[in-house]
CSV table of C-alpha atoms in Angstrom, one decimal:
chain,number,residue,atom,x,y,z
A,1,UNK,CA,-59.1,-50.3,28.3
A,2,UNK,CA,-55.9,-52.5,27.1
A,3,UNK,CA,-53.8,-53.4,30.2
A,4,UNK,CA,-50.1,-53.9,30.4
A,5,UNK,CA,-49.6,-57.4,30.2
A,6,UNK,CA,-52.4,-57.6,27.7
A,7,UNK,CA,-49.9,-57.0,25.5
A,8,UNK,CA,-46.6,-58.8,26.2
A,9,UNK,CA,-45.5,-61.3,24.3
A,10,UNK,CA,-45.3,-65.2,25.5
A,11,UNK,CA,-41.2,-64.6,24.5
A,12,UNK,CA,-41.7,-63.3,28.4
A,13,UNK,CA,-42.1,-66.4,29.9
A,14,UNK,CA,-39.2,-67.8,31.5
A,15,UNK,CA,-39.2,-71.8,31.4
A,16,UNK,CA,-39.3,-71.7,35.8
A,17,UNK,CA,-41.4,-69.7,35.8
A,18,UNK,CA,-43.9,-72.9,34.7
A,19,UNK,CA,-42.2,-76.0,36.3
A,20,UNK,CA,-43.8,-77.5,39.2
A,21,UNK,CA,-47.5,-77.4,37.4
A,22,UNK,CA,-49.1,-74.6,39.2
A,23,UNK,CA,-47.5,-70.9,40.1
A,24,UNK,CA,-46.3,-69.9,43.1
A,25,UNK,CA,-45.8,-66.7,42.6
A,26,UNK,CA,-47.7,-63.5,43.7
A,27,UNK,CA,-50.9,-63.3,42.0
A,28,UNK,CA,-50.2,-60.6,39.4
A,29,UNK,CA,-47.0,-62.3,38.0
A,30,UNK,CA,-49.1,-65.1,37.5
A,31,UNK,CA,-52.1,-63.7,35.9
A,32,UNK,CA,-49.2,-62.5,33.8
A,33,UNK,CA,-48.0,-65.5,32.8
A,34,UNK,CA,-51.4,-67.6,32.7
A,35,UNK,CA,-52.4,-65.4,29.4
A,36,UNK,CA,-49.7,-65.6,28.1
A,37,UNK,CA,-49.7,-69.2,28.3
A,38,UNK,CA,-53.1,-69.6,27.2
A,39,UNK,CA,-51.9,-67.2,24.4
A,40,UNK,CA,-49.3,-69.5,23.2
A,41,UNK,CA,-51.9,-72.3,23.0
A,42,UNK,CA,-50.7,-73.7,25.5
A,43,UNK,CA,-54.9,-73.9,27.4
A,44,UNK,CA,-53.6,-76.8,30.2
A,45,UNK,CA,-51.1,-75.1,31.9
A,46,UNK,CA,-52.5,-71.9,31.5
A,47,UNK,CA,-55.2,-73.9,33.0
A,48,UNK,CA,-53.0,-74.4,36.6
A,49,UNK,CA,-52.2,-70.9,36.9
A,50,UNK,CA,-55.7,-69.0,36.2
A,51,UNK,CA,-57.9,-71.0,37.8
A,52,UNK,CA,-56.6,-71.0,41.7
A,53,UNK,CA,-57.1,-67.4,41.2
A,54,UNK,CA,-60.3,-67.7,40.1
A,55,UNK,CA,-60.8,-69.8,42.8
A,56,UNK,CA,-59.7,-68.0,45.5
A,57,UNK,CA,-61.0,-64.5,44.2
A,58,UNK,CA,-57.5,-62.8,46.0
A,59,UNK,CA,-58.2,-59.3,46.6
A,60,UNK,CA,-54.8,-58.5,45.3
A,61,UNK,CA,-56.5,-58.1,41.5
A,62,UNK,CA,-57.5,-54.9,40.9
A,63,UNK,CA,-60.3,-54.5,39.4
A,64,UNK,CA,-59.6,-55.1,35.0
A,65,UNK,CA,-57.1,-57.9,36.8
A,66,UNK,CA,-59.6,-59.5,37.5
A,67,UNK,CA,-62.3,-59.2,34.3
A,68,UNK,CA,-59.2,-60.4,32.4
A,69,UNK,CA,-58.6,-63.3,34.8
A,70,UNK,CA,-62.2,-64.2,34.0
A,71,UNK,CA,-61.9,-64.3,30.2
A,72,UNK,CA,-58.7,-65.1,29.8
A,73,UNK,CA,-59.8,-68.6,31.9
A,74,UNK,CA,-62.7,-69.1,30.7
A,75,UNK,CA,-61.0,-68.8,26.7
A,76,UNK,CA,-59.0,-71.0,27.9
A,77,UNK,CA,-61.9,-73.6,29.3
A,78,UNK,CA,-63.5,-73.1,25.6
A,79,UNK,CA,-60.7,-73.9,24.0
A,80,UNK,CA,-60.2,-77.9,26.2
A,81,UNK,CA,-64.5,-78.1,24.6
A,82,UNK,CA,-66.0,-77.6,28.5
A,83,UNK,CA,-68.1,-74.6,26.8
A,84,UNK,CA,-70.6,-74.7,29.8
A,85,UNK,CA,-67.8,-74.1,32.6
A,86,UNK,CA,-66.1,-71.1,30.2
A,87,UNK,CA,-70.0,-69.8,29.8
A,88,UNK,CA,-70.2,-70.5,34.4
A,89,UNK,CA,-66.4,-68.4,34.1
A,90,UNK,CA,-67.6,-65.9,32.0
A,91,UNK,CA,-70.3,-65.6,33.7
A,92,UNK,CA,-69.2,-65.2,37.6
A,93,UNK,CA,-67.3,-62.7,35.0
A,94,UNK,CA,-70.2,-60.6,34.2
A,95,UNK,CA,-71.4,-60.6,37.7
A,96,UNK,CA,-68.2,-59.0,38.8
A,97,UNK,CA,-68.3,-56.3,36.2
A,98,UNK,CA,-71.4,-54.9,37.0
A,99,UNK,CA,-70.1,-54.0,41.0
A,100,UNK,CA,-66.9,-52.9,39.5
A,101,UNK,CA,-66.0,-49.4,37.9
A,102,UNK,CA,-64.4,-51.4,35.0
A,103,UNK,CA,-65.2,-53.3,31.6
A,104,UNK,CA,-64.4,-56.0,29.4
A,105,UNK,CA,-64.9,-55.9,25.7
A,106,UNK,CA,-63.7,-59.0,25.7
A,107,UNK,CA,-65.3,-60.8,28.5
A,108,UNK,CA,-68.3,-59.0,27.7
A,109,UNK,CA,-68.6,-60.1,23.7
A,110,UNK,CA,-67.5,-63.9,24.7
A,111,UNK,CA,-69.7,-63.7,27.2
A,112,UNK,CA,-72.8,-62.4,25.3
A,113,UNK,CA,-72.0,-64.9,22.2
A,114,UNK,CA,-71.6,-68.7,24.6
A,115,UNK,CA,-75.2,-67.3,26.1
A,116,UNK,CA,-77.0,-66.9,22.7
A,117,UNK,CA,-75.8,-70.1,21.0
A,118,UNK,CA,-76.1,-72.2,24.2
A,119,UNK,CA,-79.5,-71.1,24.5
A,120,UNK,CA,-78.9,-70.5,28.3
A,121,UNK,CA,-82.6,-68.4,29.4
A,122,UNK,CA,-80.7,-67.8,33.0
A,123,UNK,CA,-78.2,-65.2,30.8
A,124,UNK,CA,-80.7,-63.6,28.7
A,125,UNK,CA,-81.3,-60.7,30.2
A,126,UNK,CA,-77.4,-60.6,32.0
A,127,UNK,CA,-76.1,-60.9,27.6
A,128,UNK,CA,-78.6,-57.7,26.7
A,129,UNK,CA,-76.6,-55.8,29.5
A,130,UNK,CA,-73.5,-56.4,28.2
A,131,UNK,CA,-74.1,-56.0,24.9
A,132,UNK,CA,-75.9,-52.3,25.3
A,133,UNK,CA,-72.9,-51.3,27.7
A,134,UNK,CA,-71.1,-52.2,24.2
A,135,UNK,CA,-73.1,-49.8,21.7
A,136,UNK,CA,-73.1,-47.7,25.5
A,137,UNK,CA,-69.2,-47.2,25.4
A,138,UNK,CA,-69.2,-47.5,21.1
A,139,UNK,CA,-67.7,-43.9,20.6
A,140,UNK,CA,-64.7,-43.6,23.9
A,141,UNK,CA,-61.5,-44.2,22.7
A,142,UNK,CA,-61.0,-47.7,22.1
A,143,UNK,CA,-57.6,-50.0,21.5
A,144,UNK,CA,-57.8,-51.6,18.2
A,145,UNK,CA,-58.9,-54.5,19.9
A,146,UNK,CA,-61.3,-53.0,22.0
A,147,UNK,CA,-62.5,-51.0,18.6
A,148,UNK,CA,-62.0,-54.5,16.0
A,149,UNK,CA,-65.6,-55.9,18.5
A,150,UNK,CA,-67.1,-53.3,19.1
A,151,UNK,CA,-67.7,-52.5,14.4
A,152,UNK,CA,-68.6,-56.0,14.4
A,153,UNK,CA,-71.3,-55.9,16.6
A,154,UNK,CA,-71.8,-52.1,14.5
A,155,UNK,CA,-71.9,-53.9,11.4
A,156,UNK,CA,-74.7,-56.6,12.5
A,157,UNK,CA,-77.0,-54.2,13.7
A,158,UNK,CA,-77.0,-51.7,10.6
A,159,UNK,CA,-77.7,-55.2,8.6
A,160,UNK,CA,-81.4,-54.5,10.4
A,161,UNK,CA,-80.6,-50.6,10.6
A,162,UNK,CA,-83.6,-48.7,8.9
A,163,UNK,CA,-82.3,-46.2,6.3
A,164,UNK,CA,-83.7,-43.3,8.8
A,165,UNK,CA,-81.1,-43.8,12.2
A,166,UNK,CA,-78.5,-45.0,9.8
A,167,UNK,CA,-78.3,-41.5,8.9
A,168,UNK,CA,-78.7,-40.4,11.5
A,169,UNK,CA,-76.1,-42.3,13.8
A,170,UNK,CA,-73.6,-42.8,10.4
A,171,UNK,CA,-74.1,-47.1,11.8
A,172,UNK,CA,-73.7,-48.2,8.4
A,173,UNK,CA,-72.4,-51.3,6.1
A,174,UNK,CA,-69.9,-51.1,4.0
A,175,UNK,CA,-69.8,-54.1,1.4
A,176,UNK,CA,-66.9,-52.9,-0.5
A,177,UNK,CA,-64.0,-52.2,2.4
A,178,UNK,CA,-66.7,-54.5,5.4
A,179,UNK,CA,-66.2,-51.5,8.3
A,180,UNK,CA,-68.6,-49.1,10.0
A,181,UNK,CA,-68.2,-47.2,12.8
A,182,UNK,CA,-70.3,-44.4,14.9
A,183,UNK,CA,-70.4,-40.9,14.1
A,184,UNK,CA,-69.7,-39.5,18.2
A,185,UNK,CA,-70.8,-35.4,17.2
A,186,UNK,CA,-74.4,-36.6,16.7
A,187,UNK,CA,-75.1,-38.2,19.9
A,188,UNK,CA,-75.8,-42.1,18.2
A,189,UNK,CA,-75.5,-43.6,20.7
A,190,UNK,CA,-78.4,-42.8,22.7
A,191,UNK,CA,-79.9,-42.4,19.2
A,192,UNK,CA,-78.5,-46.2,19.1
A,193,UNK,CA,-80.4,-47.0,22.0
A,194,UNK,CA,-83.9,-45.5,21.4
A,195,UNK,CA,-84.8,-47.0,18.3
A,196,UNK,CA,-83.4,-51.0,20.4
A,197,UNK,CA,-86.6,-49.4,23.0
A,198,UNK,CA,-88.8,-48.9,19.8
A,199,UNK,CA,-88.1,-53.0,19.4
A,200,UNK,CA,-90.0,-54.2,22.1
A,201,UNK,CA,-92.3,-56.0,20.9
A,202,UNK,CA,-94.1,-56.5,24.6
A,203,UNK,CA,-92.6,-53.4,26.6
A,204,UNK,CA,-94.8,-54.7,29.8
A,205,UNK,CA,-92.7,-57.2,29.7
A,206,UNK,CA,-88.4,-56.5,31.9
A,207,UNK,CA,-86.8,-58.5,28.6
A,208,UNK,CA,-86.9,-57.1,25.1
A,209,UNK,CA,-87.3,-60.4,23.3
A,210,UNK,CA,-86.2,-58.6,19.6
A,211,UNK,CA,-83.0,-57.8,21.3
A,212,UNK,CA,-82.7,-61.6,22.5
A,213,UNK,CA,-83.5,-62.8,18.7
A,214,UNK,CA,-81.0,-60.6,17.2
A,215,UNK,CA,-78.6,-61.1,19.3
A,216,UNK,CA,-79.7,-65.4,18.9
A,217,UNK,CA,-79.4,-65.0,15.0
A,218,UNK,CA,-75.1,-62.8,15.6
A,219,UNK,CA,-74.2,-66.5,17.5
A,220,UNK,CA,-75.6,-68.7,14.8
A,221,UNK,CA,-74.3,-66.7,12.3
A,222,UNK,CA,-71.0,-66.7,13.1
A,223,UNK,CA,-70.8,-70.0,14.5
A,224,UNK,CA,-71.7,-71.2,10.5
A,225,UNK,CA,-71.7,-68.4,8.2
A,226,UNK,CA,-68.5,-66.6,8.9
A,227,UNK,CA,-65.3,-66.7,7.2
A,228,UNK,CA,-61.9,-65.2,9.4
A,229,UNK,CA,-64.3,-63.2,11.4
A,230,UNK,CA,-66.3,-62.1,7.9
A,231,UNK,CA,-70.2,-63.0,7.6
A,232,UNK,CA,-70.4,-63.8,4.2
A,233,UNK,CA,-74.2,-63.3,2.9
A,234,UNK,CA,-75.7,-66.2,4.5
A,235,UNK,CA,-75.3,-64.8,7.5
A,236,UNK,CA,-76.7,-61.6,6.4
A,237,UNK,CA,-79.3,-62.9,5.0
A,238,UNK,CA,-79.9,-65.2,8.6
A,239,UNK,CA,-78.6,-62.5,10.8
A,240,UNK,CA,-82.3,-60.3,8.7
A,241,UNK,CA,-85.1,-62.9,8.1
A,242,UNK,CA,-83.9,-66.0,10.2
A,243,UNK,CA,-84.3,-69.6,9.9
A,244,UNK,CA,-85.7,-70.4,6.2
A,245,UNK,CA,-87.9,-72.0,6.2
A,246,UNK,CA,-86.3,-74.2,3.7
A,247,UNK,CA,-83.1,-75.4,3.5
A,248,UNK,CA,-81.0,-77.7,0.5
A,249,UNK,CA,-78.7,-77.8,-2.5
A,250,UNK,CA,-79.6,-78.2,-5.2
A,251,UNK,CA,-77.6,-80.7,-7.4
A,252,UNK,CA,-75.9,-82.2,-4.4
A,253,UNK,CA,-78.2,-85.3,-2.3
A,254,UNK,CA,-80.6,-84.3,-0.2
A,255,UNK,CA,-83.8,-85.4,1.6
A,256,UNK,CA,-86.3,-84.2,0.0
A,257,UNK,CA,-85.5,-84.7,-4.3
A,258,UNK,CA,-84.1,-88.2,-5.7
A,259,UNK,CA,-81.5,-86.1,-8.4
A,260,UNK,CA,-77.7,-87.2,-9.8
A,261,UNK,CA,-74.6,-85.4,-8.0
A,262,UNK,CA,-72.7,-83.1,-10.0
A,263,UNK,CA,-69.0,-83.2,-10.2
A,264,UNK,CA,-68.8,-80.1,-11.2
A,265,UNK,CA,-71.8,-77.9,-9.9
A,266,UNK,CA,-70.2,-75.4,-7.3
A,267,UNK,CA,-71.5,-75.9,-3.6
A,268,UNK,CA,-74.7,-74.3,-3.1
A,269,UNK,CA,-77.5,-73.7,-0.6
A,270,UNK,CA,-80.9,-72.4,-1.5
A,271,UNK,CA,-83.3,-70.6,0.9
A,272,UNK,CA,-87.1,-70.0,1.2
A,273,UNK,CA,-88.8,-67.7,3.4
A,274,UNK,CA,-92.6,-68.9,1.8
A,275,UNK,CA,-94.1,-67.4,5.3
A,276,UNK,CA,-92.9,-64.0,5.0
A,277,UNK,CA,-93.4,-63.8,1.3
A,278,UNK,CA,-93.2,-65.4,-2.4
A,279,UNK,CA,-90.5,-63.7,-3.5
A,280,UNK,CA,-88.1,-64.3,-0.2
A,281,UNK,CA,-86.1,-67.3,-2.4
A,282,UNK,CA,-82.2,-66.5,-2.7
A,283,UNK,CA,-79.7,-69.1,-4.0
A,284,UNK,CA,-75.7,-69.3,-2.0
A,285,UNK,CA,-72.9,-70.5,-4.0
A,286,UNK,CA,-69.4,-71.2,-3.1
A,287,UNK,CA,-67.4,-68.4,-5.4
A,288,UNK,CA,-64.5,-68.7,-2.6
A,289,UNK,CA,-63.7,-71.9,-0.8
A,290,UNK,CA,-66.1,-71.9,2.6
A,291,UNK,CA,-67.7,-68.4,1.1
A,292,UNK,CA,-71.5,-68.5,-0.2
A,293,UNK,CA,-73.4,-65.1,-1.5
A,294,UNK,CA,-75.6,-64.3,-3.1
A,295,UNK,CA,-75.9,-65.3,-7.3
A,296,UNK,CA,-78.0,-66.8,-9.8
A,297,UNK,CA,-78.7,-70.4,-11.4
A,298,UNK,CA,-76.1,-70.1,-14.1
A,299,UNK,CA,-73.0,-68.8,-11.5
A,300,UNK,CA,-73.5,-73.0,-10.2
A,301,UNK,CA,-71.9,-73.6,-13.1
A,302,UNK,CA,-68.1,-73.4,-13.7
A,303,UNK,CA,-66.8,-70.5,-15.8
A,304,UNK,CA,-65.5,-72.9,-18.1
A,305,UNK,CA,-67.9,-75.3,-18.4
A,306,UNK,CA,-68.9,-75.6,-22.6
A,307,UNK,CA,-72.2,-75.0,-24.0
A,308,UNK,CA,-73.1,-78.2,-25.5
A,309,UNK,CA,-75.1,-81.2,-24.3
A,310,UNK,CA,-72.9,-82.1,-20.7
A,311,UNK,CA,-74.1,-78.5,-19.9
A,312,UNK,CA,-77.1,-78.4,-21.5
A,313,UNK,CA,-78.7,-82.1,-19.8
A,314,UNK,CA,-76.5,-80.4,-15.8
A,315,UNK,CA,-79.2,-77.5,-16.7
A,316,UNK,CA,-81.9,-79.4,-16.8
A,317,UNK,CA,-81.9,-81.4,-13.3
A,318,UNK,CA,-80.7,-77.7,-11.4
A,319,UNK,CA,-83.8,-76.5,-13.5
A,320,UNK,CA,-86.2,-79.0,-12.2
A,321,UNK,CA,-84.9,-79.0,-9.2
A,322,UNK,CA,-85.6,-75.6,-8.4
A,323,UNK,CA,-89.1,-75.8,-10.1
A,324,UNK,CA,-89.4,-78.7,-7.1
A,325,UNK,CA,-89.1,-76.1,-4.3
A,326,UNK,CA,-90.4,-73.0,-6.2
A,327,UNK,CA,-93.2,-72.2,-9.1
A,328,UNK,CA,-90.7,-68.8,-10.7
A,329,UNK,CA,-88.4,-71.7,-12.3
A,330,UNK,CA,-91.4,-73.7,-13.6
A,331,UNK,CA,-91.4,-72.6,-17.3
A,332,UNK,CA,-87.4,-72.3,-18.1
A,333,UNK,CA,-87.4,-75.9,-16.4
A,334,UNK,CA,-90.3,-76.6,-18.4
A,335,UNK,CA,-88.1,-75.5,-22.2
A,336,UNK,CA,-85.1,-76.6,-20.7
A,337,UNK,CA,-86.5,-80.3,-20.2
A,338,UNK,CA,-88.3,-80.2,-23.8
A,339,UNK,CA,-84.9,-79.3,-25.6
A,340,UNK,CA,-83.3,-82.0,-23.3
A,341,UNK,CA,-85.4,-84.6,-24.3
A,342,UNK,CA,-84.7,-84.0,-27.9
A,343,UNK,CA,-81.1,-84.0,-27.6
A,344,UNK,CA,-81.9,-87.2,-26.2
A,345,UNK,CA,-83.3,-88.7,-28.7
A,346,UNK,CA,-81.8,-87.0,-31.5
A,347,UNK,CA,-78.6,-88.9,-30.3
A,348,UNK,CA,-79.7,-92.3,-30.0
A,349,UNK,CA,-82.3,-91.8,-33.0
A,350,UNK,CA,-80.3,-89.2,-35.7
A,351,UNK,CA,-83.3,-87.1,-36.0
A,352,UNK,CA,-80.8,-84.4,-37.5
A,353,UNK,CA,-81.1,-81.1,-36.6
A,354,UNK,CA,-83.4,-78.8,-34.0
A,355,UNK,CA,-86.1,-76.9,-37.1
A,356,UNK,CA,-86.3,-74.3,-34.1
A,357,UNK,CA,-83.9,-74.2,-31.5
A,358,UNK,CA,-81.0,-75.3,-34.1
A,359,UNK,CA,-78.1,-76.3,-32.5
A,360,UNK,CA,-77.4,-77.4,-28.8
A,361,UNK,CA,-74.7,-74.6,-28.0
A,362,UNK,CA,-77.0,-72.0,-29.4
A,363,UNK,CA,-79.9,-72.9,-27.3
A,364,UNK,CA,-77.9,-73.0,-23.8
A,365,UNK,CA,-76.9,-69.7,-24.4
A,366,UNK,CA,-79.9,-69.0,-25.5
A,367,UNK,CA,-81.3,-70.5,-22.3
A,368,UNK,CA,-78.1,-68.7,-19.8
A,369,UNK,CA,-79.9,-65.0,-21.6
A,370,UNK,CA,-83.4,-65.9,-20.3
A,371,UNK,CA,-82.2,-67.3,-16.8
A,372,UNK,CA,-80.1,-64.5,-15.7
A,373,UNK,CA,-83.1,-61.9,-16.7
A,374,UNK,CA,-85.2,-63.6,-15.4
A,375,UNK,CA,-83.2,-64.0,-11.5
A,376,UNK,CA,-82.4,-60.1,-12.2
A,377,UNK,CA,-86.1,-59.6,-11.8
A,378,UNK,CA,-86.9,-61.5,-9.3
A,379,UNK,CA,-83.8,-60.8,-7.5
A,380,UNK,CA,-85.7,-56.2,-7.9
A,381,UNK,CA,-89.3,-58.8,-6.6
A,382,UNK,CA,-87.2,-59.0,-3.8
A,383,UNK,CA,-86.6,-56.2,-3.1
A,384,UNK,CA,-89.5,-54.5,-3.6
A,385,UNK,CA,-91.8,-56.8,-1.7
A,386,UNK,CA,-89.8,-58.5,1.3
A,387,UNK,CA,-88.8,-56.3,4.2
A,388,UNK,CA,-85.9,-56.0,5.4
A,389,UNK,CA,-86.3,-57.9,8.5
A,390,UNK,CA,-88.6,-60.1,9.8
A,391,UNK,CA,-89.1,-61.0,13.7
A,392,UNK,CA,-91.3,-63.7,14.6
A,393,UNK,CA,-91.5,-62.4,18.3
A,394,UNK,CA,-95.0,-61.5,17.5
A,395,UNK,CA,-95.3,-65.2,16.9
A,396,UNK,CA,-94.1,-67.0,20.2
A,397,UNK,CA,-96.8,-65.4,22.2
A,398,UNK,CA,-101.1,-66.0,22.1
A,399,UNK,CA,-103.2,-63.5,21.6
A,400,UNK,CA,-105.5,-63.1,24.7
A,401,UNK,CA,-108.6,-61.4,25.2
A,402,UNK,CA,-109.6,-58.6,26.5
A,403,UNK,CA,-111.2,-58.1,29.7
A,404,UNK,CA,-113.6,-55.3,30.8
A,405,UNK,CA,-115.9,-53.5,33.5
A,406,UNK,CA,-117.6,-50.4,34.1
A,407,UNK,CA,-118.6,-49.6,37.6
A,408,UNK,CA,-120.9,-46.3,38.3
A,409,UNK,CA,-121.2,-44.2,42.0
A,410,UNK,CA,-123.0,-41.7,43.4
A,411,UNK,CA,-120.8,-39.1,45.7
A,412,UNK,CA,-121.5,-37.3,48.6
A,413,UNK,CA,-121.9,-34.2,46.6
A,414,UNK,CA,-124.9,-36.3,44.6
A,415,UNK,CA,-122.4,-36.5,41.2
A,416,UNK,CA,-122.0,-39.3,39.6
A,417,UNK,CA,-117.6,-40.9,39.2
A,418,UNK,CA,-117.1,-43.7,35.8
A,419,UNK,CA,-114.7,-45.9,36.2
A,420,UNK,CA,-113.5,-48.1,33.5
A,421,UNK,CA,-111.4,-51.0,34.6
A,422,UNK,CA,-109.7,-53.9,31.3
A,423,UNK,CA,-107.1,-56.0,31.6
A,424,UNK,CA,-106.7,-60.4,30.8
A,425,UNK,CA,-109.8,-62.6,32.2
A,426,UNK,CA,-107.9,-64.4,35.0
A,427,UNK,CA,-108.7,-67.6,33.6
A,428,UNK,CA,-106.0,-66.7,30.5
A,429,UNK,CA,-103.6,-66.2,33.1
A,430,UNK,CA,-102.0,-69.9,33.7
A,431,UNK,CA,-99.1,-71.3,32.9
A,432,UNK,CA,-101.0,-73.4,29.6
A,433,UNK,CA,-98.9,-75.4,27.2
A,434,UNK,CA,-99.4,-72.9,24.4
A,435,UNK,CA,-98.2,-69.9,26.7
A,436,UNK,CA,-95.0,-72.0,28.1
A,437,UNK,CA,-94.8,-72.7,24.0
A,438,UNK,CA,-94.2,-69.2,23.5
A,439,UNK,CA,-93.1,-67.3,26.6
A,440,UNK,CA,-90.5,-70.2,27.7
A,441,UNK,CA,-87.4,-69.6,25.0
A,442,UNK,CA,-87.0,-66.2,27.4
A,443,UNK,CA,-88.2,-67.4,31.0
A,444,UNK,CA,-89.6,-70.9,32.9
A,445,UNK,CA,-92.6,-69.1,33.3
A,446,UNK,CA,-95.0,-66.7,30.8
A,447,UNK,CA,-93.6,-63.6,32.8
A,448,UNK,CA,-96.1,-60.1,31.8
A,449,UNK,CA,-96.8,-57.4,33.5
A,450,UNK,CA,-100.6,-56.1,32.8
A,451,UNK,CA,-101.8,-53.5,32.7
A,452,UNK,CA,-105.1,-51.6,34.6
A,453,UNK,CA,-106.0,-48.0,33.6
A,454,UNK,CA,-109.2,-46.0,35.1
A,455,UNK,CA,-110.9,-44.3,33.7
A,456,UNK,CA,-112.0,-41.6,36.1
A,457,UNK,CA,-115.8,-39.1,34.9
A,458,UNK,CA,-115.5,-36.5,37.2
A,459,UNK,CA,-118.4,-33.4,37.1
A,460,UNK,CA,-117.3,-31.7,34.7
A,461,UNK,CA,-117.2,-35.0,32.7
A,462,UNK,CA,-113.7,-34.3,32.4
A,463,UNK,CA,-111.8,-37.6,31.3
A,464,UNK,CA,-109.3,-38.1,33.7
A,465,UNK,CA,-106.5,-41.2,33.4
């Protein structure tokens, strides 16, 4: 829970409190001043107050105060672009957390995010422990700021939960008000803990690789696809499906196509996941500043754009580029290209009215309706064919052959005993380059515990395991 000195205002700090460069007061007062300086954006002076307290590991501070000290000192380092030092301080704070009865929600959240953003493999196990501790405390009575931290993690978790678990726990993602909560009367926390255990792709390892993957995706999405603490549609798709195979901007300069730049087109990103399904592609359009929502082709154009020749030529450019990246746009692109070519020839040579499609304005309206229909149909196919969640953890470990051995023994009583063993051939357990490439994201070596099972067939031919 938040302590009283966490809720004080910066007005409590007097000029005399910060004179002299370092704090000469007792530890609690120095902590209070340092926290207020950090909240007020005076990070250099806050560092001067908090660093001596942290370096001497003051015993006069209580357990919760020491955790708060670690959080704020790490935050000051983070604001001063000292990311490595921030992670080190938060790491030490989490070590203290495991040996004390207190729990600091802000410290745990900051450590998880920093460890995953820096892809610090040495911290993965501690980060997942902190994350599960947050979930276990999600149904407790929390202060408002603590509840916001827990809700953020629950919202991101709700994106990947199957409908059954959502119903059992009450953890759902509400797009309209961006709120989520957990059912406190249904054993929801235990259900979530059990569900995460079932997601472990390699139970014989000490880590839950799927949980690592989720936390890495969340950290990346928060850093790149959020505005004011809220994920846009890119962040939601990224958490569900991971890194796209291709990420381009339609009608803008990019590395794969040479197209003229439109000053009227909205900023956008086109993601494709052909390794998941041919229908797994998404067009995100910036409808609000820095917020990209899932949209269609016509959303790329501003609503005040008149349906004339200029619009037709812009549509031609957009569809031609989209057809380069996905075949679903091939036929509309060909039709618009034919009509745009005729329009250009008509402008140059005066061919007269088009006897088939009529005026350009009418054709543009028809092609808009057609493209919107195509987008709706493809969106429905995506809902049916694309998995709600896709994980790459099963691809990160090599497929190992299985070796077996059968031994038959004659007992003193004259009975036959049959023993069967199976495991992985010993020559495959070396740390080869291929294995290191798959497992190195989590460990320095390939750390898998192999289970050998023994079957005995006794005198009654009963099977014992």
